[in-house]
Coordinates of C-alpha atoms in Angstrom, one line a residue:
Chain B
M559 CA 0.0 0.0 0.0
P560 CA 1.6 3.3 -1.0
Q561 CA 1.9 5.9 1.7
D562 CA 2.3 9.6 1.0
K563 CA 5.8 10.9 1.5
S564 CA 5.0 13.6 4.2
T565 CA 7.7 14.3 6.8
G566 CA 5.3 13.0 9.5
N567 CA 5.1 9.6 7.8
R568 CA 8.9 9.6 7.3
I569 CA 9.5 10.2 11.0
F570 CA 7.0 7.5 11.8
D571 CA 8.6 5.0 9.5
C572 CA 12.1 5.8 10.8
I573 CA 11.2 5.3 14.4
N574 CA 9.2 2.2 13.6
Y575 CA 12.1 0.6 11.6
T576 CA 14.6 1.4 14.3
L577 CA 12.5 0.0 17.1
L578 CA 11.8 -3.2 15.1
M579 CA 15.5 -3.6 14.3
L580 CA 16.3 -3.2 18.0
I581 CA 13.7 -5.8 19.1
A582 CA 15.1 -8.2 16.5
L583 CA 18.6 -7.6 17.8
I584 CA 17.6 -8.2 21.4
C585 CA 16.1 -11.5 20.3
V586 CA 19.3 -12.8 18.7
L587 CA 22.2 -11.0 20.3
P588 CA 22.3 -13.2 23.4
F589 CA 22.7 -16.2 21.1
V590 CA 25.5 -14.5 19.2
Y591 CA 27.2 -13.7 22.4
V592 CA 26.9 -17.2 23.8
L593 CA 28.2 -18.6 20.5
A594 CA 31.1 -16.2 20.3
V595 CA 32.2 -16.8 23.9
S596 CA 32.1 -20.6 23.4
F597 CA 34.6 -20.3 20.6
T598 CA 36.9 -17.8 22.3
S599 CA 39.9 -18.7 24.3
P600 CA 39.4 -18.6 28.1
A601 CA 42.2 -16.0 28.5
E602 CA 40.4 -13.6 26.1
V603 CA 37.1 -14.1 28.0
A604 CA 38.8 -13.4 31.3
K605 CA 39.7 -9.9 30.1
G606 CA 35.9 -9.2 30.0
G607 CA 34.0 -7.0 27.7
L608 CA 31.3 -7.9 25.2
I609 CA 32.4 -10.5 22.7
L610 CA 30.3 -10.8 19.5
W611 CA 33.1 -12.2 17.4
P612 CA 36.0 -14.3 18.8
K613 CA 39.4 -12.5 18.4
E614 CA 41.3 -15.6 19.4
W615 CA 39.5 -18.6 18.2
S616 CA 39.7 -21.6 20.4
L617 CA 38.0 -25.0 20.3
A618 CA 39.2 -25.9 23.8
S619 CA 35.7 -25.9 25.4
Y620 CA 34.3 -28.1 22.6
R621 CA 37.3 -30.4 22.9
Y622 CA 36.6 -30.7 26.6
I623 CA 32.9 -31.4 26.1
F624 CA 33.6 -34.3 23.7
S625 CA 36.3 -35.7 26.0
T626 CA 33.6 -36.4 28.6
D627 CA 31.2 -39.2 28.4
T628 CA 28.4 -37.6 30.2
L629 CA 27.6 -34.8 27.7
F630 CA 28.0 -37.0 24.7
R631 CA 25.7 -39.6 26.2
S632 CA 23.0 -36.9 27.0
M633 CA 23.2 -35.7 23.4
L634 CA 22.5 -39.2 22.2
V635 CA 19.7 -39.6 24.6
S636 CA 18.1 -36.3 23.4
I637 CA 18.6 -37.2 19.8
Y638 CA 17.0 -40.7 20.4
I639 CA 13.9 -39.4 22.2
T640 CA 13.5 -36.6 19.6
V641 CA 13.6 -38.8 16.6
L642 CA 11.7 -41.8 17.9
G643 CA 9.4 -39.7 20.0
T644 CA 8.4 -37.5 17.1
F645 CA 7.8 -40.6 14.9
I646 CA 5.5 -42.0 17.6
N647 CA 3.7 -38.7 18.0
L648 CA 3.1 -38.3 14.2
L649 CA 2.0 -41.9 13.8
F650 CA -0.4 -42.0 16.8
T651 CA -1.8 -38.5 16.0
S652 CA -2.5 -39.2 12.4
L653 CA -3.9 -42.7 13.1
M654 CA -6.4 -41.1 15.4
A655 CA -7.1 -37.9 13.5
Y656 CA -8.0 -39.7 10.3
P657 CA -11.0 -41.7 11.5
L658 CA -12.2 -38.7 13.5
A659 CA -12.2 -36.7 10.2
R660 CA -14.7 -39.1 8.6
T661 CA -18.0 -37.5 9.5
H662 CA -20.1 -40.6 9.0
L663 CA -18.2 -42.6 11.7
R664 CA -20.4 -43.6 14.6
G665 CA -19.3 -42.5 18.0
R666 CA -17.1 -39.9 16.5
Q667 CA -18.7 -37.0 18.4
G668 CA -18.4 -38.8 21.8
I669 CA -14.7 -39.4 21.3
L670 CA -14.1 -35.8 20.2
L671 CA -15.8 -34.5 23.3
A672 CA -13.8 -36.8 25.5
V673 CA -10.6 -35.5 23.9
L674 CA -11.7 -31.9 24.3
F675 CA -12.4 -32.4 27.9
T676 CA -8.8 -33.5 28.5
M677 CA -7.8 -30.0 27.4
L678 CA -9.9 -28.5 30.2
F679 CA -9.2 -30.8 33.1
G680 CA -6.5 -33.2 34.0
G681 CA -5.4 -35.4 36.9
G682 CA -2.3 -33.4 37.6
M683 CA 1.2 -34.3 38.3
I684 CA 0.9 -36.8 41.2
P685 CA -1.8 -39.1 39.8
T686 CA -0.1 -39.1 36.4
Y687 CA 3.2 -40.0 38.0
F688 CA 1.6 -43.0 39.6
V689 CA 0.0 -44.1 36.3
V690 CA 3.4 -43.9 34.5
K691 CA 4.9 -45.8 37.4
A692 CA 2.3 -48.5 37.3
M693 CA 3.0 -48.9 33.6
H694 CA 6.6 -49.6 34.6
L695 CA 7.8 -46.7 32.4
T696 CA 9.7 -44.8 35.0
N697 CA 13.5 -44.9 34.7
S698 CA 13.2 -45.7 31.0
L699 CA 13.3 -43.4 28.0
W700 CA 9.7 -44.6 27.2
S701 CA 8.5 -42.4 30.0
L702 CA 9.6 -39.4 27.9
M703 CA 7.8 -40.5 24.8
I704 CA 4.7 -42.6 25.6
P705 CA 2.9 -40.4 28.2
N706 CA 2.9 -37.5 25.7
A707 CA 2.2 -39.5 22.6
I708 CA -0.8 -37.4 21.4
S709 CA -1.3 -33.7 22.0
A710 CA -5.1 -33.1 22.1
F711 CA -4.7 -29.7 20.4
N712 CA -2.6 -31.0 17.5
L713 CA -5.0 -33.9 17.1
I714 CA -8.0 -31.6 16.6
V715 CA -6.1 -29.3 14.2
L716 CA -4.9 -32.3 12.2
K717 CA -8.4 -33.7 12.1
N718 CA -9.7 -30.4 10.7
F719 CA -6.9 -30.5 8.1
F720 CA -7.8 -34.0 7.0
Q721 CA -11.4 -33.0 6.7
Q722 CA -10.5 -30.4 4.0
I723 CA -9.0 -33.0 1.7
P724 CA -11.5 -33.6 -1.1
D725 CA -13.4 -36.8 -0.7
G726 CA -13.1 -37.7 -4.4
L727 CA -9.4 -38.4 -4.0
E728 CA -10.1 -40.9 -1.3
D729 CA -13.0 -42.5 -3.1
S730 CA -11.0 -43.2 -6.1
A731 CA -8.3 -45.0 -4.0
R732 CA -11.1 -47.0 -2.4
I733 CA -12.5 -48.1 -5.8
D734 CA -8.9 -49.2 -6.6
G735 CA -9.2 -51.5 -3.6
C736 CA -7.5 -49.5 -0.8
N737 CA -8.9 -49.9 2.7
D738 CA -9.0 -47.0 5.1
V739 CA -5.4 -47.7 6.4
G740 CA -4.2 -47.6 2.8
V741 CA -6.0 -44.4 2.1
L742 CA -4.4 -42.7 5.1
F743 CA -0.9 -43.8 4.2
R744 CA -1.0 -43.6 0.4
I745 CA -3.3 -40.6 -0.2
V746 CA -4.0 -38.5 2.9
L747 CA -0.5 -38.4 4.5
P748 CA 1.3 -37.5 1.2
L749 CA -1.2 -34.7 0.7
S750 CA -0.6 -33.4 4.2
L751 CA 3.1 -33.0 4.1
P752 CA 3.1 -29.3 5.1
A753 CA 0.9 -30.1 8.1
M754 CA 3.0 -33.1 9.1
A755 CA 6.1 -31.0 8.8
T756 CA 4.6 -28.4 11.1
F757 CA 3.4 -30.8 13.7
G758 CA 6.7 -32.8 13.4
L759 CA 8.6 -29.6 14.2
F760 CA 6.4 -28.8 17.2
Y761 CA 6.6 -32.3 18.6
A762 CA 10.4 -32.4 17.9
V763 CA 11.0 -29.1 19.7
G764 CA 8.9 -30.4 22.6
H765 CA 11.1 -33.5 22.9
W766 CA 14.4 -31.8 22.4
N767 CA 13.5 -29.2 25.1
Q768 CA 12.0 -31.8 27.4
F769 CA 13.2 -31.2 30.9
F770 CA 10.6 -31.6 33.6
N771 CA 9.4 -35.1 32.6
A772 CA 12.9 -36.3 32.8
I773 CA 13.3 -34.9 36.3
L774 CA 10.0 -36.5 37.3
Y775 CA 10.3 -39.9 35.8
I776 CA 14.1 -40.6 35.5
N777 CA 16.5 -41.2 38.3
D778 CA 19.3 -42.8 36.4
S779 CA 21.7 -40.0 35.5
R780 CA 22.9 -42.0 32.5
L781 CA 19.5 -41.5 30.9
Y782 CA 19.3 -37.7 31.4
P783 CA 18.6 -35.7 28.3
I784 CA 20.7 -32.7 27.5
Q785 CA 18.4 -30.2 29.1
V786 CA 18.8 -31.8 32.5
L787 CA 22.5 -31.7 32.2
L788 CA 22.4 -28.1 31.0
R789 CA 20.5 -27.1 34.1
Q790 CA 23.1 -28.8 36.4
I791 CA 26.0 -27.1 34.6
V792 CA 24.7 -23.6 33.9
I793 CA 22.0 -22.9 36.5
L794 CA 23.1 -25.0 39.4
S795 CA 26.8 -24.4 38.4
Q796 CA 27.9 -27.9 39.1
S797 CA 30.8 -29.3 37.3
S798 CA 28.9 -32.5 36.7
I799 CA 30.4 -33.2 33.3
G800 CA 33.6 -35.1 33.6
D801 CA 34.1 -37.3 36.6
T802 CA 31.5 -36.4 39.1
S803 CA 33.3 -38.2 41.9
I804 CA 36.2 -35.9 42.0
D805 CA 34.9 -32.4 42.7
N806 CA 31.3 -31.3 42.6
T807 CA 31.8 -27.8 43.9
E808 CA 34.2 -26.4 41.3
I809 CA 32.4 -24.2 38.8
Q810 CA 32.8 -24.8 35.2
P811 CA 34.6 -22.0 33.3
L812 CA 32.4 -19.6 31.4
T813 CA 33.4 -20.8 27.9
I814 CA 32.4 -24.4 28.7
R815 CA 29.1 -23.4 30.1
M816 CA 28.5 -21.4 26.9
A817 CA 29.5 -24.4 24.8
V818 CA 26.9 -26.6 26.6
I819 CA 24.2 -24.0 25.9
V820 CA 25.2 -24.0 22.2
F821 CA 24.9 -27.8 22.2
A822 CA 21.5 -27.8 23.7
T823 CA 20.3 -25.2 21.3
V824 CA 21.9 -25.6 17.9
P825 CA 20.3 -28.9 16.8
I826 CA 16.8 -27.7 17.1
L827 CA 17.6 -24.3 15.5
L828 CA 19.1 -26.2 12.5
V829 CA 15.8 -27.8 11.8
Y830 CA 13.9 -24.5 11.9
P831 CA 14.9 -22.7 8.6
F832 CA 14.0 -25.8 6.6
L833 CA 10.6 -26.0 8.0
Q834 CA 9.8 -22.3 8.3
K835 CA 7.9 -22.0 5.1
H836 CA 5.7 -24.9 6.0
F837 CA 4.9 -23.9 9.5
A838 CA 3.9 -20.4 8.7
K839 CA 1.2 -22.1 6.6
G840 CA 0.4 -24.8 9.2
V841 CA 0.2 -22.4 12.1
M842 CA -2.2 -20.1 10.4
L843 CA -4.3 -23.0 9.4
G844 CA -4.4 -24.2 13.0
S845 CA -5.1 -20.8 14.4
V846 CA -7.9 -19.9 12.1
K847 CA -9.7 -23.2 11.9
G848 CA -8.7 -24.7 15.2
Chain T
M98 CA -54.1 -50.2 17.6
A99 CA -51.5 -51.3 20.1
T100 CA -50.2 -54.1 18.0
S101 CA -50.2 -52.1 14.8
T102 CA -48.0 -49.4 16.4
G103 CA -45.9 -51.7 18.4
L104 CA -44.8 -54.0 15.6
P105 CA -43.3 -51.4 13.3
N106 CA -41.5 -49.9 16.4
I107 CA -39.7 -53.2 17.1
Q108 CA -39.0 -53.6 13.4
A109 CA -37.6 -50.1 13.3
R110 CA -35.4 -50.7 16.3
K111 CA -34.2 -54.0 14.7
G112 CA -33.5 -52.1 11.5
K113 CA -31.5 -49.4 13.4
L114 CA -29.5 -52.1 15.2
A115 CA -28.8 -53.8 11.9
T116 CA -27.6 -50.5 10.3
L117 CA -25.5 -49.8 13.3
L118 CA -23.8 -53.2 13.1
R119 CA -23.4 -52.8 9.3
D120 CA -21.8 -49.4 9.8
I121 CA -19.4 -50.7 12.4
I122 CA -18.4 -53.7 10.2
R123 CA -18.0 -51.3 7.2
D124 CA -15.8 -49.0 9.2
K125 CA -13.8 -51.7 11.0
W126 CA -10.5 -50.3 9.8
L127 CA -11.4 -46.9 11.0
Y128 CA -12.2 -48.2 14.5
L129 CA -9.0 -50.2 14.5
M130 CA -7.0 -47.1 13.7
L131 CA -8.8 -45.2 16.5
L132 CA -7.9 -47.9 19.0
P133 CA -4.3 -46.9 20.0
G134 CA -5.4 -43.2 20.4
V135 CA -8.4 -44.1 22.5
I136 CA -6.3 -46.4 24.7
Y137 CA -3.8 -43.7 25.1
F138 CA -6.4 -41.1 26.2
I139 CA -7.9 -43.6 28.6
I140 CA -4.7 -44.6 30.3
F141 CA -2.8 -41.3 30.4
K142 CA -5.6 -38.8 30.7
Y143 CA -8.7 -40.5 32.1
V144 CA -7.1 -42.9 34.6
P145 CA -5.2 -39.9 36.2
M146 CA -8.5 -38.1 36.4
Y147 CA -9.9 -41.0 38.4
G148 CA -6.6 -41.1 40.3
V149 CA -7.3 -37.7 41.8
T150 CA -9.6 -39.5 44.2
M151 CA -6.3 -40.2 46.1
A152 CA -6.7 -36.6 47.3
F153 CA -9.5 -38.0 49.5
M154 CA -7.4 -40.9 50.9
D155 CA -4.3 -41.4 52.9
Y156 CA -2.6 -42.9 49.9
K157 CA 0.3 -45.2 50.6
P158 CA 2.2 -46.6 47.6
Y159 CA 2.8 -50.0 49.2
T160 CA -0.8 -50.6 50.2
G161 CA -2.0 -49.2 46.8
F162 CA -5.2 -47.6 45.7
L163 CA -7.6 -50.2 47.2
G164 CA -5.8 -50.6 50.5
S165 CA -5.6 -46.9 51.4
P166 CA -8.2 -45.5 53.8
W167 CA -10.6 -42.8 52.8
V168 CA -10.2 -39.6 54.8
G169 CA -12.7 -37.2 53.2
F170 CA -11.6 -33.6 53.0
K171 CA -8.8 -33.9 55.5
H172 CA -6.1 -32.8 53.1
F173 CA -8.1 -29.9 51.7
E174 CA -8.7 -28.6 55.2
R175 CA -5.0 -28.9 56.0
F176 CA -4.2 -27.0 52.8
F177 CA -6.6 -24.1 53.5
S178 CA -5.5 -23.7 57.1
E179 CA -1.8 -23.8 56.1
P180 CA -0.1 -20.3 56.4
Q181 CA 1.5 -21.2 53.0
F182 CA -1.9 -21.1 51.4
G183 CA -2.2 -17.3 51.4
M184 CA 1.4 -16.9 50.1
L185 CA 0.7 -19.4 47.2
F186 CA -2.5 -17.8 46.3
R187 CA -1.0 -14.3 46.3
N188 CA 2.1 -15.4 44.3
T189 CA 0.0 -17.3 41.7
V190 CA -2.5 -14.5 41.2
I191 CA 0.1 -11.6 41.1
L192 CA 2.2 -13.5 38.5
A193 CA -1.0 -14.1 36.5
V194 CA -2.0 -10.5 36.6
Y195 CA 1.4 -9.3 35.6
N196 CA 1.3 -11.7 32.7
L197 CA -2.0 -10.3 31.5
A198 CA -0.9 -6.7 32.0
F199 CA 2.6 -6.7 30.7
F200 CA 3.1 -9.9 28.6
F201 CA -0.2 -10.2 26.8
P202 CA -0.2 -6.8 25.0
M203 CA 3.4 -7.1 23.7
P204 CA 2.8 -9.4 20.7
I205 CA -0.2 -7.2 19.7
I206 CA 1.9 -4.0 19.8
L207 CA 4.7 -5.7 17.9
S208 CA 2.3 -7.0 15.2
L209 CA 0.9 -3.5 14.7
M210 CA 4.4 -2.2 14.3
M211 CA 5.2 -4.9 11.8
N212 CA 2.0 -4.2 9.9
E213 CA 3.2 -0.7 9.2
V214 CA 6.3 -2.1 7.5
R215 CA 5.9 -2.0 3.7
R216 CA 9.3 -3.5 2.7
S217 CA 8.6 -7.2 2.8
K218 CA 12.3 -8.2 2.9
F219 CA 12.8 -6.2 6.1
K220 CA 9.6 -7.7 7.5
N221 CA 10.7 -11.3 6.7
F222 CA 14.1 -10.6 8.2
V223 CA 12.7 -9.3 11.5
Q224 CA 10.2 -12.1 11.6
T225 CA 12.8 -14.8 11.2
L226 CA 14.9 -13.4 14.0
I227 CA 12.1 -12.8 16.5
Y228 CA 10.8 -16.4 16.2
I229 CA 14.1 -17.9 17.2
P230 CA 13.8 -17.6 21.0
H231 CA 10.5 -19.5 21.0
F232 CA 12.3 -22.7 19.9
V233 CA 14.8 -22.9 22.7
S234 CA 14.0 -24.5 26.1
W235 CA 13.3 -22.7 29.3
V236 CA 16.5 -24.2 30.6
V237 CA 18.4 -22.4 27.8
V238 CA 16.5 -19.1 28.4
V239 CA 17.1 -19.1 32.1
G240 CA 20.7 -20.2 31.5
I241 CA 21.4 -17.4 29.0
F242 CA 19.8 -14.8 31.4
Y243 CA 21.9 -16.3 34.1
M244 CA 25.1 -15.9 32.1
L245 CA 24.2 -12.3 31.2
L246 CA 23.1 -11.2 34.6
T247 CA 25.2 -13.0 37.2
T248 CA 27.2 -10.9 39.5
E249 CA 30.4 -12.9 38.6
N250 CA 31.3 -11.7 35.1
G251 CA 27.8 -11.4 33.8
I252 CA 28.1 -9.0 30.9
L253 CA 25.1 -6.8 31.8
N254 CA 26.1 -6.6 35.4
E255 CA 29.6 -5.6 34.4
L256 CA 28.0 -2.8 32.3
L257 CA 25.8 -1.8 35.2
Y258 CA 28.9 -1.7 37.4
Q259 CA 30.8 0.6 35.0
I260 CA 27.9 3.0 34.9
T261 CA 26.6 3.0 38.5
G262 CA 29.4 1.3 40.5
K263 CA 27.0 -1.2 41.8
K264 CA 26.0 -4.8 40.9
I265 CA 22.5 -6.3 41.4
A266 CA 21.9 -9.9 42.0
F267 CA 18.9 -10.0 39.7
L268 CA 18.6 -13.8 39.8
L269 CA 18.8 -14.2 43.5
E270 CA 17.0 -11.3 45.1
A271 CA 13.3 -11.8 45.7
E272 CA 12.4 -8.3 44.7
W273 CA 13.6 -8.9 41.1
F274 CA 11.9 -12.3 40.7
R275 CA 8.6 -11.2 39.1
T276 CA 10.4 -8.8 36.8
M277 CA 12.7 -11.5 35.7
I278 CA 9.9 -14.0 35.0
I279 CA 7.9 -11.5 33.0
S280 CA 10.9 -10.2 31.0
Q281 CA 12.0 -13.8 30.2
S282 CA 8.5 -14.7 29.0
I283 CA 8.4 -11.6 26.8
W284 CA 11.8 -12.3 25.4
K285 CA 11.0 -15.9 24.6
E286 CA 7.5 -15.5 23.2
I287 CA 7.0 -12.0 21.9
G288 CA 7.9 -12.9 18.3
W289 CA 6.0 -16.2 18.2
G290 CA 2.9 -14.4 19.7
T291 CA 2.7 -12.2 16.6
V292 CA 2.1 -15.2 14.3
I293 CA -1.6 -15.3 15.0
F294 CA -2.1 -11.5 14.9
M295 CA -0.2 -11.2 11.7
A296 CA -2.6 -13.8 10.2
A297 CA -5.6 -11.8 11.3
L298 CA -4.0 -8.6 9.9
A299 CA -3.3 -10.2 6.6
G300 CA -7.1 -10.6 6.2
V301 CA -7.9 -6.9 6.4
D302 CA -9.2 -5.5 3.1
L303 CA -6.7 -3.0 1.8
Q304 CA -9.4 -0.9 0.1
Q305 CA -10.6 0.2 3.5
Y306 CA -7.2 1.9 4.1
E307 CA -7.4 3.5 0.7
A308 CA -10.9 4.8 1.4
A309 CA -9.8 6.2 4.7
R310 CA -6.8 7.9 3.2
I311 CA -9.0 9.6 0.6
D312 CA -11.2 10.8 3.5
G313 CA -8.0 12.3 5.0
A314 CA -7.4 9.8 7.8
S315 CA -3.9 10.0 9.3
R316 CA -1.9 6.8 10.0
W317 CA -2.9 6.8 13.6
R318 CA -6.6 7.2 12.7
Q319 CA -6.3 4.3 10.2
L320 CA -4.7 2.2 13.0
W321 CA -7.5 3.1 15.4
H322 CA -10.5 2.8 13.1
I323 CA -9.5 0.0 10.7
T324 CA -6.6 -2.1 12.0
L325 CA -7.6 -2.5 15.6
P326 CA -11.2 -3.4 15.0
A327 CA -10.0 -5.9 12.5
I328 CA -8.1 -7.9 15.0
R329 CA -10.5 -7.3 17.9
S330 CA -12.1 -10.8 17.9
T331 CA -8.6 -12.4 17.8
I332 CA -7.5 -10.4 20.8
V333 CA -10.7 -11.3 22.7
I334 CA -10.3 -15.0 22.0
L335 CA -6.7 -15.1 23.0
F336 CA -7.5 -13.1 26.1
I337 CA -10.1 -15.7 27.0
L338 CA -7.6 -18.5 26.5
R339 CA -5.2 -16.6 28.7
L340 CA -7.8 -16.1 31.3
G341 CA -8.7 -19.7 31.2
N342 CA -5.1 -20.7 31.9
F343 CA -4.9 -17.9 34.4
L344 CA -3.3 -20.1 37.1
D345 CA -0.7 -21.7 34.8
S346 CA 2.1 -19.3 35.1
G347 CA 4.6 -21.5 33.3
F348 CA 5.6 -24.2 35.8
E349 CA 8.9 -25.3 34.3
H350 CA 10.0 -21.7 33.9
I351 CA 9.2 -20.8 37.6
F352 CA 10.7 -24.1 38.8
L353 CA 14.0 -23.2 37.1
M354 CA 14.0 -19.7 38.5
L355 CA 13.2 -20.7 42.1
T356 CA 16.0 -20.3 44.6
P357 CA 15.9 -20.6 48.4
T358 CA 16.0 -16.7 48.6
N359 CA 13.1 -16.0 46.3
R360 CA 10.7 -18.8 47.4
E361 CA 8.7 -16.4 49.4
V362 CA 7.5 -14.6 46.2
G363 CA 8.1 -17.3 43.7
E364 CA 6.4 -20.4 45.0
V365 CA 3.1 -21.1 43.1
F366 CA 0.6 -23.9 43.3
D367 CA 2.4 -26.0 40.7
T368 CA 5.8 -25.9 42.3
Y369 CA 4.3 -26.5 45.7
V370 CA 2.6 -29.7 44.4
Y371 CA 6.0 -30.8 43.1
T372 CA 7.9 -30.0 46.4
K373 CA 5.3 -31.7 48.6
G374 CA 4.5 -34.6 46.4
M375 CA 7.7 -35.6 44.6
T376 CA 10.4 -34.5 47.1
Q377 CA 8.6 -35.0 50.4
A378 CA 6.3 -37.9 49.3
Q379 CA 3.1 -36.4 50.7
Y380 CA 1.2 -37.8 47.8
S381 CA -2.4 -37.4 48.9
Y382 CA -1.9 -33.9 50.2
S383 CA -0.2 -32.6 47.0
A384 CA -2.8 -34.4 44.9
A385 CA -5.4 -32.4 46.8
V386 CA -3.5 -29.1 46.1
G387 CA -3.4 -30.1 42.4
L388 CA -7.1 -31.0 42.3
F389 CA -7.9 -27.6 43.9
K390 CA -5.9 -25.9 41.2
S391 CA -7.4 -27.8 38.3
T392 CA -10.9 -27.2 39.5
I393 CA -10.4 -23.5 39.7
G394 CA -8.8 -23.6 36.3
L395 CA -11.8 -25.5 34.8
V396 CA -14.2 -22.9 36.4
L397 CA -12.1 -20.1 34.9
V398 CA -12.1 -21.5 31.4
L399 CA -15.9 -22.1 31.4
G400 CA -16.5 -18.7 33.1
S401 CA -14.5 -16.7 30.7
N402 CA -16.0 -18.4 27.7
W403 CA -19.4 -17.6 29.0
L404 CA -18.4 -14.1 29.5
A405 CA -17.1 -13.8 25.9
K406 CA -20.4 -15.0 24.5
R407 CA -22.3 -12.5 26.7
F408 CA -20.1 -9.8 25.1
G409 CA -21.2 -10.9 21.6
E410 CA -18.0 -12.6 20.7
E411 CA -17.8 -16.1 19.3
G412 CA -16.2 -17.9 22.3
I413 CA -14.2 -21.1 21.9
Y414 CA -16.8 -23.8 22.3

C-alpha cells in the first residue's frame, strides 16, 4: 500500500524501523554472544567485555565437552527421544485424526468430546506420575515418549486439516481396492506433508526441550537428556560433566558453560529454517480453523 | 391399535441395530485405527483423572489404591488452614495479573508495528529473528539470562557496574523475581505471539485503508479505526484463552528460577505440588492441592468463555 511521503510519515517509519531492528537484535544478540564466547579462548574471555566475534579462536571448550562421556551420552539420549518420540507422535496422532475426520463414523462426536475435555481438566502431576509408574515406564526413556504420545490440540487441528481434503481423491483410491489404512498412508498423508512437517517440528521441539518429565520420571543420570545436564552445569553451576566423583563444587569455566548451551540449542535451530515455510502455513491453518 | 403401532416400532429398532452393526463392520478399519489413540487417552488422561480420588485418601504406595483408607476432606482442610496457602494464592495471582498486564499486549503491539512495514524483505528478516527464542527450552532461556546477569562476570552486570558502580543480584533477590519472570517470558514468546495476529491482519481489506486515506485519515486514525477493529475478535479469543489458563504461570519456567532466597515470592501452586509430592512424598496432600488448582482452572475456562459469549464474541466452544 503506497503511503504519501510527508515528513510525519517519514519520521513514523524511521522510528518504527529502528524499534523493530532493536527488538530483532535483542532476540538474537544473546545467542550470538553465547556462540562467540564458546569459541573464544578462556584467556580472552577473562579480560571481560562484550564478545560478539571471537578474536582468538579456540576449540578448547568443545574439545573438553567431547572428551567427557556424560555430555556425549546426553546428546545421544536427546537425539534418540526426539527422533523416535516424534515418529511415535506423528504416527499416533494421524492414526487417530483420520477416523475422526470421517464425519459418518459412529461414536465420533463422543470421542471428540472426550478428547476436548482433557484440554480443560487433568489429573495433575501426582496421579499421572503413579500411572506412569504403574505402567513400569519410570526410569526408562519410554516415559519421555509414551505419556505425551498425542497432543489433544494437535489432534484436533490435524483432524480439521484431514477434513478439508476432497473426498473424491479418497473415493478413487477405495475403488482401486484400498482400505482405510491404505487411504491414510497412500493418499492422505502424502497430501498433508506441510501439516505433518509443522506438527513434526512442534513435537520435535517439545522432545528436544523436554526437561521436567525427565526430572520427574528418570533417576538414572545416564538416561538424562541434554536439558537436565544443562541445568546442572549452567544454572546450578555444578561441574557434573567429567568425573562427578572428584569435585562437585568447582564451577565450570564460562566458555564451557556457553558451549553446553550451544549444544542444547543448535540442533533444534538447525531444523527451523528448513521448515519455516511450512509452519507459517500450518500455524495459520491451525489458528484460524482450530 | 396397540399391535399395529408396536410392531413397526420393534422392526424399526431392529433395523437401526442392523444398520449400526453394518456401519461398524463397514468402518472396522477406522475403528481399528482409533484404538491406539483411544487407549492412550484412557490410560494417560482419564485414569489420572480417576486417580485424583487419592486426594480424599491417605494414599500409601505400598498398600496401593484399594488398600488406602478414605479420609474425606482432611487434606483440603489442612491446605486451606496452612499459612502457606495465602502466600501461594498471592504469588500465583500476582504473576498471572502481571502476565496479563505486561506480557499479553506485547505481541499485539509488535504485530501492529510490523503491519506498518511495507518492505517485505525487512519484515521477513525481522520475523525470522524474533521467532528464534521460541524454539529454545526454558533451561536455555534461564541459562542465558543467568550468564548475562550473574554478578560474577555477567556482561550486563559488568556494564551496570561501569555506569553505577554497583551490581545487582537479579537472579537471587526476591524483589527482582517477578520482573525476571515476565521479561524472560516476553523475550521468549513476543515474536511467536505475533504469528496469530499477523494472520488476522493479513485478512484486512486494503481498500478500507485507501478509502480512509481519501477521507484524509492519518496513519494513527487508520490504525485506530481499521486495523484495531479488524483484530478485535482475535484479541478477545486469545484473552479468554489466557484467562482460562490464568493459574498456569509457566511451571517449568518458575521451577527453574526458584532459589531458596526467592521462594517467598516465587512459589506457586504447581511448584508446591512438586515439592510436597515428589520431594517430600506427601502424595495425597499434593494431589489435593493439584485438584484444587485444576478445579479453579476449569471454572475459569468455562466462566471466561461464557463471559465472551455475553459480550457478543464467538467464544471457543
